[in-house]
Amino acid sequence: MLLEPIKWKANKIIFIDQTKLPSRLKYVRCMDIDTLCEAIKNLRLRGAPLIGVSVALGYALSAINSRSRTMAGLKKVLASSAIKLKATRPTAVNLFWAMKRMEDVFSRLSVDMSLQEIKRLLLKEALSILKEDQDMCRAIGRNGARLIKDKDIVLTHCNAGMLATAGHGTALSIFYEAKKKGKKFKVYADETRPLMQGSRLTMWELMKNGIDAILICDDMAASTIINKGVTKIIVGADRIARNGDAANKIGTYGLAVLAKYHNIPFYIAAPSSTIDHNIKTGKDIPIEERKREELIYVGAKQTAPIKAKVYNPAFDVTPARLITAIITESGVYDIKGFRRI
Ligand code: MRU
């Protein structure tokens, strides 16, 4: 069952407000990019590939909404929208990848085209980004499902599923495909403090899709590996450097260290739009730091002294040497020089 966390309908972006899950499945009808930017910043829309699709649709939306009658006027509107969209979140490279595609299309358009035609072509590009994301998810699922064996016990972190993409997800797409092939396996899902993407989103979507899933909190990972016999770890990524270092939700690096110690494979599943060819190593990946309140409160309940000093990075970087392989839409690549395996 495809969840479709984002859709384009009658010149509006319709999206699931993920902050309301799992208790409410609420759709938002978004008609302007300020609403969209707020949604991305506050994780109503989140997950690297979905952020990419969202900003592409947002760029097209702001062109369609523009009342400008000249190309110069439209150019000004789009330049200001691009600044806002790029300032929403810094780590997921899919955002910048999708924006570059949209801006490249706009810059290639000819000045004597009608504004209506320009808007049509921008929307066409954004919808292709959405469709390609769906295709990439299916292909990642098919490639990764080969690695799943009967009786596997897989640990995952955060949400790299349907709610993080326009399609079946990245890491979780592998589970959906493996299930379709009749494989019998179990998934342990980390709750993923502080914003609970694992318990709120991954558990919700895995249960909806009939995957045998068990929730644990983050600090149970080591003992679950030993006591429940975890056989592999599969997670997503927000940005992968040229050498294979991968940024993903905070806590991922710790899981990779655990995998190494316990001698189990650690896989990253991500589309090629998550690979940043402009950076050499993980040291250059910008890591988002989020507001202190995320650690001072759980929901409305205060769980730390109000004035506590807080360190709240949203992502960490797993060095390539801890990654067994990267599962992409074009194949499974051994990390040593991205060799295909
Ligand atoms: O802060 P989030 O919820 O946007 O973080 C999401 C993750 O870290 C995912 O694992 C990553 O984006 C991959 S999603 C296919």
mmCIF file of C-alpha atoms and ligand atoms in Angstrom:
data_model
loop_
_atom_site.group_PDB
_atom_site.id
_atom_site.type_symbol
_atom_site.label_atom_id
_atom_site.label_comp_id
_atom_site.label_asym_id
_atom_site.label_seq_id
_atom_site.Cartn_x
_atom_site.Cartn_y
_atom_site.Cartn_z
ATOM 1 C CA MET A 1 0.000 0.000 0.000
ATOM 2 C CA LEU A 2 1.644 3.228 -1.225
ATOM 3 C CA LEU A 3 1.224 6.072 1.257
ATOM 4 C CA GLU A 4 1.916 9.029 -1.064
ATOM 5 C CA PRO A 5 3.153 11.554 1.523
ATOM 6 C CA ILE A 6 3.150 14.217 -1.213
ATOM 7 C CA LYS A 7 0.954 14.813 -4.251
ATOM 8 C CA TRP A 8 0.334 17.562 -6.784
ATOM 9 C CA LYS A 9 -3.370 18.240 -7.313
ATOM 10 C CA ALA A 10 -5.108 21.202 -8.980
ATOM 11 C CA ASN A 11 -2.113 23.524 -8.571
ATOM 12 C CA LYS A 12 -1.654 22.648 -4.913
ATOM 13 C CA ILE A 13 0.796 20.491 -2.997
ATOM 14 C CA ILE A 14 -1.067 18.002 -0.819
ATOM 15 C CA PHE A 15 1.081 16.444 1.887
ATOM 16 C CA ILE A 16 0.772 14.319 5.019
ATOM 17 C CA ASP A 17 1.669 16.302 8.152
ATOM 18 C CA GLN A 18 4.088 13.743 9.618
ATOM 19 C CA THR A 19 4.230 15.467 13.003
ATOM 20 C CA LYS A 20 0.644 14.281 13.579
ATOM 21 C CA LEU A 21 1.445 10.597 12.997
ATOM 22 C CA PRO A 22 0.748 7.996 14.275
ATOM 23 C CA SER A 23 -2.359 9.291 16.021
ATOM 24 C CA ARG A 24 -3.757 11.259 13.063
ATOM 25 C CA LEU A 25 -3.411 10.972 9.309
ATOM 26 C CA LYS A 26 -3.777 14.634 8.403
ATOM 27 C CA TYR A 27 -3.392 15.995 4.872
ATOM 28 C CA VAL A 28 -2.382 19.625 4.329
ATOM 29 C CA ARG A 29 -3.361 21.543 1.174
ATOM 30 C CA CYS A 30 -0.379 23.767 0.581
ATOM 31 C CA MET A 31 -0.873 26.759 -1.685
ATOM 32 C CA ASP A 32 2.276 28.819 -1.033
ATOM 33 C CA ILE A 33 5.939 28.213 -0.453
ATOM 34 C CA ASP A 34 6.065 29.839 2.990
ATOM 35 C CA THR A 35 3.752 27.077 4.247
ATOM 36 C CA LEU A 36 5.949 24.544 2.486
ATOM 37 C CA CYS A 37 9.181 25.927 3.986
ATOM 38 C CA GLU A 38 7.646 25.876 7.475
ATOM 39 C CA ALA A 39 6.585 22.255 6.902
ATOM 40 C CA ILE A 40 10.089 21.178 5.864
ATOM 41 C CA LYS A 41 11.802 23.036 8.751
ATOM 42 C CA ASN A 42 9.439 21.498 11.293
ATOM 43 C CA LEU A 43 9.582 17.983 9.824
ATOM 44 C CA ARG A 44 5.974 17.837 8.706
ATOM 45 C CA LEU A 45 7.659 16.810 5.462
ATOM 46 C CA ARG A 46 10.969 15.058 6.045
ATOM 47 C CA GLY A 47 13.370 12.390 4.781
ATOM 48 C CA ALA A 48 16.039 13.241 2.229
ATOM 49 C CA PRO A 49 14.345 12.147 -1.036
ATOM 50 C CA LEU A 50 10.975 13.592 0.026
ATOM 51 C CA ILE A 51 12.609 16.931 0.867
ATOM 52 C CA GLY A 52 14.044 16.948 -2.689
ATOM 53 C CA VAL A 53 10.627 16.255 -4.246
ATOM 54 C CA SER A 54 8.997 18.879 -1.977
ATOM 55 C CA VAL A 55 11.334 21.720 -2.945
ATOM 56 C CA ALA A 56 11.008 20.884 -6.647
ATOM 57 C CA LEU A 57 7.212 21.092 -6.371
ATOM 58 C CA GLY A 58 7.600 24.234 -4.249
ATOM 59 C CA TYR A 59 9.696 25.931 -6.935
ATOM 60 C CA ALA A 60 7.073 25.064 -9.578
ATOM 61 C CA LEU A 61 4.302 26.244 -7.241
ATOM 62 C CA SER A 62 5.922 29.599 -6.733
ATOM 63 C CA ALA A 63 6.264 30.031 -10.529
ATOM 64 C CA ILE A 64 2.593 29.117 -11.009
ATOM 65 C CA ASN A 65 1.526 31.498 -8.214
ATOM 66 C CA SER A 66 3.585 34.370 -9.590
ATOM 67 C CA ARG A 67 1.500 37.254 -10.949
ATOM 68 C CA SER A 68 4.443 38.714 -12.781
ATOM 69 C CA ARG A 69 3.829 39.482 -16.459
ATOM 70 C CA THR A 70 7.462 39.535 -17.467
ATOM 71 C CA MET A 71 10.287 37.019 -17.556
ATOM 72 C CA ALA A 72 12.420 39.368 -15.447
ATOM 73 C CA GLY A 73 9.680 39.541 -12.829
ATOM 74 C CA LEU A 74 9.299 35.754 -12.721
ATOM 75 C CA LYS A 75 13.069 35.386 -12.447
ATOM 76 C CA LYS A 76 13.050 37.631 -9.371
ATOM 77 C CA VAL A 77 10.230 35.655 -7.729
ATOM 78 C CA LEU A 78 11.994 32.351 -8.363
ATOM 79 C CA ALA A 79 15.336 33.631 -7.081
ATOM 80 C CA SER A 80 13.727 34.656 -3.812
ATOM 81 C CA SER A 81 11.819 31.331 -3.549
ATOM 82 C CA ALA A 82 15.029 29.400 -4.179
ATOM 83 C CA ILE A 83 16.746 31.212 -1.285
ATOM 84 C CA LYS A 84 13.877 30.308 1.061
ATOM 85 C CA LEU A 85 13.688 26.677 -0.055
ATOM 86 C CA LYS A 86 17.462 26.154 0.216
ATOM 87 C CA ALA A 87 17.485 27.589 3.745
ATOM 88 C CA THR A 88 15.033 25.006 5.146
ATOM 89 C CA ARG A 89 17.427 22.164 6.020
ATOM 90 C CA PRO A 90 21.156 21.864 5.360
ATOM 91 C CA THR A 91 22.110 18.178 5.436
ATOM 92 C CA ALA A 92 19.997 16.283 2.878
ATOM 93 C CA VAL A 93 21.759 16.860 -0.431
ATOM 94 C CA ASN A 94 18.637 15.769 -2.320
ATOM 95 C CA LEU A 95 17.262 19.241 -1.574
ATOM 96 C CA PHE A 96 20.146 20.974 -3.380
ATOM 97 C CA TRP A 97 20.188 18.328 -6.127
ATOM 98 C CA ALA A 98 16.490 18.884 -6.879
ATOM 99 C CA MET A 99 16.832 22.681 -6.695
ATOM 100 C CA LYS A 100 19.732 22.563 -9.145
ATOM 101 C CA ARG A 101 17.611 20.567 -11.591
ATOM 102 C CA MET A 102 14.775 23.077 -11.317
ATOM 103 C CA GLU A 103 17.051 26.113 -11.611
ATOM 104 C CA ASP A 104 18.893 24.560 -14.570
ATOM 105 C CA VAL A 105 15.594 24.016 -16.395
ATOM 106 C CA PHE A 106 14.581 27.620 -15.721
ATOM 107 C CA SER A 107 17.899 29.019 -16.872
ATOM 108 C CA ARG A 108 17.752 27.014 -20.124
ATOM 109 C CA LEU A 109 14.276 28.308 -21.026
ATOM 110 C CA SER A 110 14.165 30.826 -23.771
ATOM 111 C CA VAL A 111 13.150 34.436 -23.135
ATOM 112 C CA ASP A 112 10.608 34.388 -25.930
ATOM 113 C CA MET A 113 8.605 31.507 -24.449
ATOM 114 C CA SER A 114 5.268 32.420 -22.929
ATOM 115 C CA LEU A 115 5.181 32.569 -19.141
ATOM 116 C CA GLN A 116 2.479 29.921 -19.231
ATOM 117 C CA GLU A 117 4.748 27.556 -21.153
ATOM 118 C CA ILE A 118 7.619 28.226 -18.716
ATOM 119 C CA LYS A 119 5.380 27.379 -15.770
ATOM 120 C CA ARG A 120 4.219 24.204 -17.524
ATOM 121 C CA LEU A 121 7.803 23.079 -18.126
ATOM 122 C CA LEU A 122 8.820 23.767 -14.516
ATOM 123 C CA LEU A 123 5.914 21.704 -13.234
ATOM 124 C CA LYS A 124 6.791 18.948 -15.704
ATOM 125 C CA GLU A 125 10.347 18.798 -14.309
ATOM 126 C CA ALA A 126 9.123 18.709 -10.696
ATOM 127 C CA LEU A 127 6.712 15.884 -11.513
ATOM 128 C CA SER A 128 9.527 13.968 -13.248
ATOM 129 C CA ILE A 129 11.625 14.293 -10.074
ATOM 130 C CA LEU A 130 8.683 12.814 -8.139
ATOM 131 C CA LYS A 131 8.179 9.976 -10.624
ATOM 132 C CA GLU A 132 11.923 9.196 -10.798
ATOM 133 C CA ASP A 133 12.017 9.011 -7.008
ATOM 134 C CA GLN A 134 9.258 6.392 -7.101
ATOM 135 C CA ASP A 135 11.162 4.370 -9.704
ATOM 136 C CA MET A 136 14.420 4.645 -7.728
ATOM 137 C CA CYS A 137 12.695 3.379 -4.591
ATOM 138 C CA ARG A 138 11.364 0.287 -6.389
ATOM 139 C CA ALA A 139 14.796 -0.438 -7.835
ATOM 140 C CA ILE A 140 16.515 -0.022 -4.443
ATOM 141 C CA GLY A 141 13.932 -2.411 -3.005
ATOM 142 C CA ARG A 142 14.603 -5.006 -5.701
ATOM 143 C CA ASN A 143 18.393 -4.708 -5.383
ATOM 144 C CA GLY A 144 18.362 -4.833 -1.597
ATOM 145 C CA ALA A 145 15.827 -7.666 -1.288
ATOM 146 C CA ARG A 146 18.492 -10.036 -2.637
ATOM 147 C CA LEU A 147 20.419 -9.489 0.597
ATOM 148 C CA ILE A 148 17.511 -10.529 2.830
ATOM 149 C CA LYS A 149 17.533 -14.197 3.824
ATOM 150 C CA ASP A 150 14.831 -16.242 5.519
ATOM 151 C CA LYS A 151 15.079 -15.834 9.314
ATOM 152 C CA ASP A 152 16.989 -12.562 9.018
ATOM 153 C CA ILE A 153 16.604 -10.177 11.932
ATOM 154 C CA VAL A 154 17.195 -6.668 10.663
ATOM 155 C CA LEU A 155 17.656 -3.489 12.674
ATOM 156 C CA THR A 156 16.734 -0.097 11.197
ATOM 157 C CA HIS A 157 16.900 3.488 12.441
ATOM 158 C CA CYS A 158 14.836 6.627 11.834
ATOM 159 C CA ASN A 159 12.407 6.412 8.901
ATOM 160 C CA ALA A 160 13.764 5.611 5.465
ATOM 161 C CA GLY A 161 10.409 4.442 4.197
ATOM 162 C CA MET A 162 7.416 5.585 2.190
ATOM 163 C CA LEU A 163 7.107 8.598 4.463
ATOM 164 C CA ALA A 164 10.637 9.706 3.542
ATOM 165 C CA THR A 165 10.214 9.466 -0.235
ATOM 166 C CA ALA A 166 7.570 9.825 -2.926
ATOM 167 C CA GLY A 167 7.600 6.040 -3.382
ATOM 168 C CA HIS A 168 8.232 2.876 -1.363
ATOM 169 C CA GLY A 169 11.190 4.260 0.589
ATOM 170 C CA THR A 170 14.839 3.263 0.541
ATOM 171 C CA ALA A 171 15.768 0.962 3.467
ATOM 172 C CA LEU A 172 12.131 0.006 4.043
ATOM 173 C CA SER A 173 11.484 -0.586 0.344
ATOM 174 C CA ILE A 174 13.864 -3.539 0.706
ATOM 175 C CA PHE A 175 11.577 -5.043 3.349
ATOM 176 C CA TYR A 176 8.474 -4.542 1.200
ATOM 177 C CA GLU A 177 10.135 -6.207 -1.772
ATOM 178 C CA ALA A 178 11.530 -9.075 0.341
ATOM 179 C CA LYS A 179 8.068 -9.690 1.792
ATOM 180 C CA LYS A 180 6.604 -9.739 -1.715
ATOM 181 C CA LYS A 181 9.122 -12.438 -2.567
ATOM 182 C CA GLY A 182 7.833 -14.511 0.364
ATOM 183 C CA LYS A 183 10.903 -14.106 2.581
ATOM 184 C CA LYS A 184 10.382 -14.527 6.329
ATOM 185 C CA PHE A 185 12.240 -11.989 8.454
ATOM 186 C CA LYS A 186 11.781 -9.654 11.413
ATOM 187 C CA VAL A 187 12.599 -5.970 11.762
ATOM 188 C CA TYR A 188 13.596 -4.148 14.933
ATOM 189 C CA ALA A 189 12.930 -0.395 14.680
ATOM 190 C CA ASP A 190 14.823 2.090 16.855
ATOM 191 C CA GLU A 191 12.469 4.729 18.242
ATOM 192 C CA THR A 192 14.970 7.438 17.156
ATOM 193 C CA ARG A 193 15.190 10.156 19.777
ATOM 194 C CA PRO A 194 14.579 13.034 19.954
ATOM 195 C CA LEU A 195 11.822 13.292 17.316
ATOM 196 C CA MET A 196 10.781 9.622 17.255
ATOM 197 C CA GLN A 197 10.728 9.037 13.509
ATOM 198 C CA GLY A 198 11.287 5.327 14.242
ATOM 199 C CA SER A 199 8.419 4.799 16.673
ATOM 200 C CA ARG A 200 5.976 7.302 15.157
ATOM 201 C CA LEU A 201 6.611 6.729 11.469
ATOM 202 C CA THR A 202 8.561 3.519 10.792
ATOM 203 C CA MET A 203 6.482 1.372 13.151
ATOM 204 C CA TRP A 204 3.281 2.883 11.748
ATOM 205 C CA GLU A 205 4.187 2.260 8.117
ATOM 206 C CA LEU A 206 5.735 -1.199 8.693
ATOM 207 C CA MET A 207 2.623 -2.337 10.567
ATOM 208 C CA LYS A 208 0.368 -0.926 7.846
ATOM 209 C CA ASN A 209 2.337 -2.977 5.328
ATOM 210 C CA GLY A 210 2.270 -6.218 7.274
ATOM 211 C CA ILE A 211 5.978 -6.368 8.174
ATOM 212 C CA ASP A 212 6.820 -8.264 11.376
ATOM 213 C CA ALA A 213 8.230 -5.253 13.265
ATOM 214 C CA ILE A 214 9.244 -4.767 16.886
ATOM 215 C CA LEU A 215 9.901 -1.386 18.485
ATOM 216 C CA ILE A 216 12.919 -0.766 20.720
ATOM 217 C CA CYS A 217 14.319 2.441 22.146
ATOM 218 C CA ASP A 218 17.701 3.590 20.903
ATOM 219 C CA ASP A 219 19.681 2.478 23.929
ATOM 220 C CA MET A 220 18.444 -1.109 23.508
ATOM 221 C CA ALA A 221 20.228 -1.579 20.174
ATOM 222 C CA ALA A 222 23.416 -3.206 21.543
ATOM 223 C CA SER A 223 21.595 -5.696 23.731
ATOM 224 C CA THR A 224 19.042 -6.446 20.990
ATOM 225 C CA ILE A 225 21.888 -7.332 18.620
ATOM 226 C CA ILE A 226 23.245 -9.830 21.153
ATOM 227 C CA ASN A 227 20.049 -11.099 22.757
ATOM 228 C CA LYS A 228 17.797 -11.243 19.711
ATOM 229 C CA GLY A 229 20.442 -12.211 17.180
ATOM 230 C CA VAL A 230 20.266 -9.241 14.792
ATOM 231 C CA THR A 231 21.805 -10.421 11.489
ATOM 232 C CA LYS A 232 22.104 -7.083 9.636
ATOM 233 C CA ILE A 233 21.487 -3.361 9.932
ATOM 234 C CA ILE A 234 19.932 -1.372 7.063
ATOM 235 C CA VAL A 235 19.415 2.398 7.199
ATOM 236 C CA GLY A 236 18.993 5.327 4.796
ATOM 237 C CA ALA A 237 21.230 8.361 4.218
ATOM 238 C CA ASP A 238 20.934 12.116 3.829
ATOM 239 C CA ARG A 239 24.213 12.722 2.053
ATOM 240 C CA ILE A 240 27.010 10.416 0.884
ATOM 241 C CA ALA A 241 30.465 11.832 0.181
ATOM 242 C CA ARG A 242 32.612 10.677 -2.767
ATOM 243 C CA ASN A 243 34.606 8.349 -0.495
ATOM 244 C CA GLY A 244 31.415 6.664 0.791
ATOM 245 C CA ASP A 245 31.184 8.395 4.201
ATOM 246 C CA ALA A 246 27.457 8.734 4.864
ATOM 247 C CA ALA A 247 25.439 11.192 6.951
ATOM 248 C CA ASN A 248 22.191 9.884 8.377
ATOM 249 C CA LYS A 249 19.969 10.435 11.416
ATOM 250 C CA ILE A 250 21.855 10.885 14.666
ATOM 251 C CA GLY A 251 22.570 7.465 16.162
ATOM 252 C CA THR A 252 23.438 5.793 12.864
ATOM 253 C CA TYR A 253 27.194 6.019 13.463
ATOM 254 C CA GLY A 254 26.772 4.256 16.813
ATOM 255 C CA LEU A 255 24.894 1.437 15.081
ATOM 256 C CA ALA A 256 27.684 1.064 12.520
ATOM 257 C CA VAL A 257 30.240 0.749 15.335
ATOM 258 C CA LEU A 258 28.024 -1.889 16.971
ATOM 259 C CA ALA A 259 27.722 -3.768 13.674
ATOM 260 C CA LYS A 260 31.508 -3.843 13.291
ATOM 261 C CA TYR A 261 32.019 -5.069 16.871
ATOM 262 C CA HIS A 262 29.416 -7.807 16.467
ATOM 263 C CA ASN A 263 30.588 -8.702 12.986
ATOM 264 C CA ILE A 264 27.283 -8.157 11.195
ATOM 265 C CA PRO A 265 26.864 -6.293 7.883
ATOM 266 C CA PHE A 266 25.874 -2.620 7.928
ATOM 267 C CA TYR A 267 24.117 -1.364 4.786
ATOM 268 C CA ILE A 268 23.125 2.092 3.600
ATOM 269 C CA ALA A 269 20.211 2.237 1.134
ATOM 270 C CA ALA A 270 19.983 5.460 -0.873
ATOM 271 C CA PRO A 271 19.199 6.749 -4.356
ATOM 272 C CA SER A 272 22.014 8.229 -6.430
ATOM 273 C CA SER A 273 20.522 11.694 -5.752
ATOM 274 C CA THR A 274 21.887 11.293 -2.195
ATOM 275 C CA ILE A 275 25.490 11.067 -3.414
ATOM 276 C CA ASP A 276 27.224 14.456 -3.277
ATOM 277 C CA HIS A 277 29.885 14.356 -5.978
ATOM 278 C CA ASN A 278 31.171 17.765 -4.910
ATOM 279 C CA ILE A 279 32.535 16.628 -1.576
ATOM 280 C CA LYS A 280 35.370 14.277 -0.930
ATOM 281 C CA THR A 281 34.738 13.043 2.613
ATOM 282 C CA GLY A 282 32.150 13.154 5.370
ATOM 283 C CA LYS A 283 34.062 15.969 7.100
ATOM 284 C CA ASP A 284 32.571 18.380 4.564
ATOM 285 C CA ILE A 285 28.947 17.350 5.150
ATOM 286 C CA PRO A 286 27.048 20.176 6.896
ATOM 287 C CA ILE A 287 25.355 18.765 9.972
ATOM 288 C CA GLU A 288 22.119 20.408 11.060
ATOM 289 C CA GLU A 289 21.880 21.399 14.721
ATOM 290 C CA ARG A 290 18.314 21.770 15.888
ATOM 291 C CA LYS A 291 16.707 23.754 18.642
ATOM 292 C CA ARG A 292 17.353 22.947 22.310
ATOM 293 C CA GLU A 293 13.642 22.493 23.088
ATOM 294 C CA GLU A 294 13.715 19.160 21.270
ATOM 295 C CA LEU A 295 15.773 17.777 24.168
ATOM 296 C CA ILE A 296 14.145 19.737 26.973
ATOM 297 C CA TYR A 297 10.632 18.491 26.200
ATOM 298 C CA VAL A 298 9.048 15.245 25.074
ATOM 299 C CA GLY A 299 5.902 16.547 23.410
ATOM 300 C CA ALA A 300 4.477 19.080 25.862
ATOM 301 C CA LYS A 301 6.151 17.486 28.890
ATOM 302 C CA GLN A 302 9.333 19.038 30.242
ATOM 303 C CA THR A 303 11.951 16.304 30.728
ATOM 304 C CA ALA A 304 15.123 18.338 31.470
ATOM 305 C CA PRO A 305 15.886 21.512 33.423
ATOM 306 C CA ILE A 306 14.690 24.475 31.337
ATOM 307 C CA LYS A 307 18.142 26.069 31.402
ATOM 308 C CA ALA A 308 20.101 22.857 30.669
ATOM 309 C CA LYS A 309 22.898 23.325 28.131
ATOM 310 C CA VAL A 310 22.002 21.252 25.078
ATOM 311 C CA TYR A 311 23.849 19.756 22.109
ATOM 312 C CA ASN A 312 21.360 18.588 19.459
ATOM 313 C CA PRO A 313 22.912 17.520 16.131
ATOM 314 C CA ALA A 314 20.259 15.961 13.888
ATOM 315 C CA PHE A 315 22.686 13.769 11.927
ATOM 316 C CA ASP A 316 26.010 11.987 12.273
ATOM 317 C CA VAL A 317 28.515 10.713 9.743
ATOM 318 C CA THR A 318 29.357 7.028 9.434
ATOM 319 C CA PRO A 319 32.845 6.541 8.006
ATOM 320 C CA ALA A 320 32.946 4.488 4.815
ATOM 321 C CA ARG A 321 35.133 1.814 6.443
ATOM 322 C CA LEU A 322 32.194 0.825 8.677
ATOM 323 C CA ILE A 323 29.765 0.452 5.754
ATOM 324 C CA THR A 324 29.555 -3.006 4.182
ATOM 325 C CA ALA A 325 27.812 -1.773 1.035
ATOM 326 C CA ILE A 326 25.598 0.947 -0.377
ATOM 327 C CA ILE A 327 22.359 -0.215 -1.991
ATOM 328 C CA THR A 328 21.290 2.127 -4.804
ATOM 329 C CA GLU A 329 18.833 1.948 -7.689
ATOM 330 C CA SER A 330 21.611 0.770 -9.990
ATOM 331 C CA GLY A 331 23.033 -1.978 -7.793
ATOM 332 C CA VAL A 332 24.742 -2.896 -4.541
ATOM 333 C CA TYR A 333 28.170 -1.348 -4.220
ATOM 334 C CA ASP A 334 31.007 -2.479 -2.024
ATOM 335 C CA ILE A 335 32.289 0.563 -0.228
ATOM 336 C CA LYS A 336 35.918 0.013 -1.240
ATOM 337 C CA GLY A 337 35.930 2.272 -4.283
ATOM 338 C CA PHE A 338 32.168 1.800 -4.787
ATOM 339 C CA ARG A 339 32.805 -1.599 -6.408
ATOM 340 C CA ARG A 340 29.633 -3.336 -7.616
ATOM 341 C CA ILE A 341 28.861 -6.572 -5.701
HETATM 342 O O1 MRU B 1 15.374 14.511 10.188
HETATM 343 P P1 MRU B 1 14.766 13.580 9.183
HETATM 344 O O2 MRU B 1 13.578 12.839 9.713
HETATM 345 O O3 MRU B 1 14.486 14.255 7.868
HETATM 346 O O4 MRU B 1 15.903 12.514 8.937
HETATM 347 C C1 MRU B 1 15.670 11.490 8.002
HETATM 348 C C2 MRU B 1 16.759 10.485 7.941
HETATM 349 O O5 MRU B 1 17.768 10.587 8.582
HETATM 350 C C3 MRU B 1 16.557 9.366 6.956
HETATM 351 O O6 MRU B 1 17.184 8.199 7.393
HETATM 352 C C4 MRU B 1 17.176 9.779 5.607
HETATM 353 O O7 MRU B 1 16.669 11.022 5.200
HETATM 354 C C5 MRU B 1 16.949 8.789 4.569
HETATM 355 S S1 MRU B 1 15.280 8.757 4.046
HETATM 356 C C6 MRU B 1 15.069 7.721 2.747
#
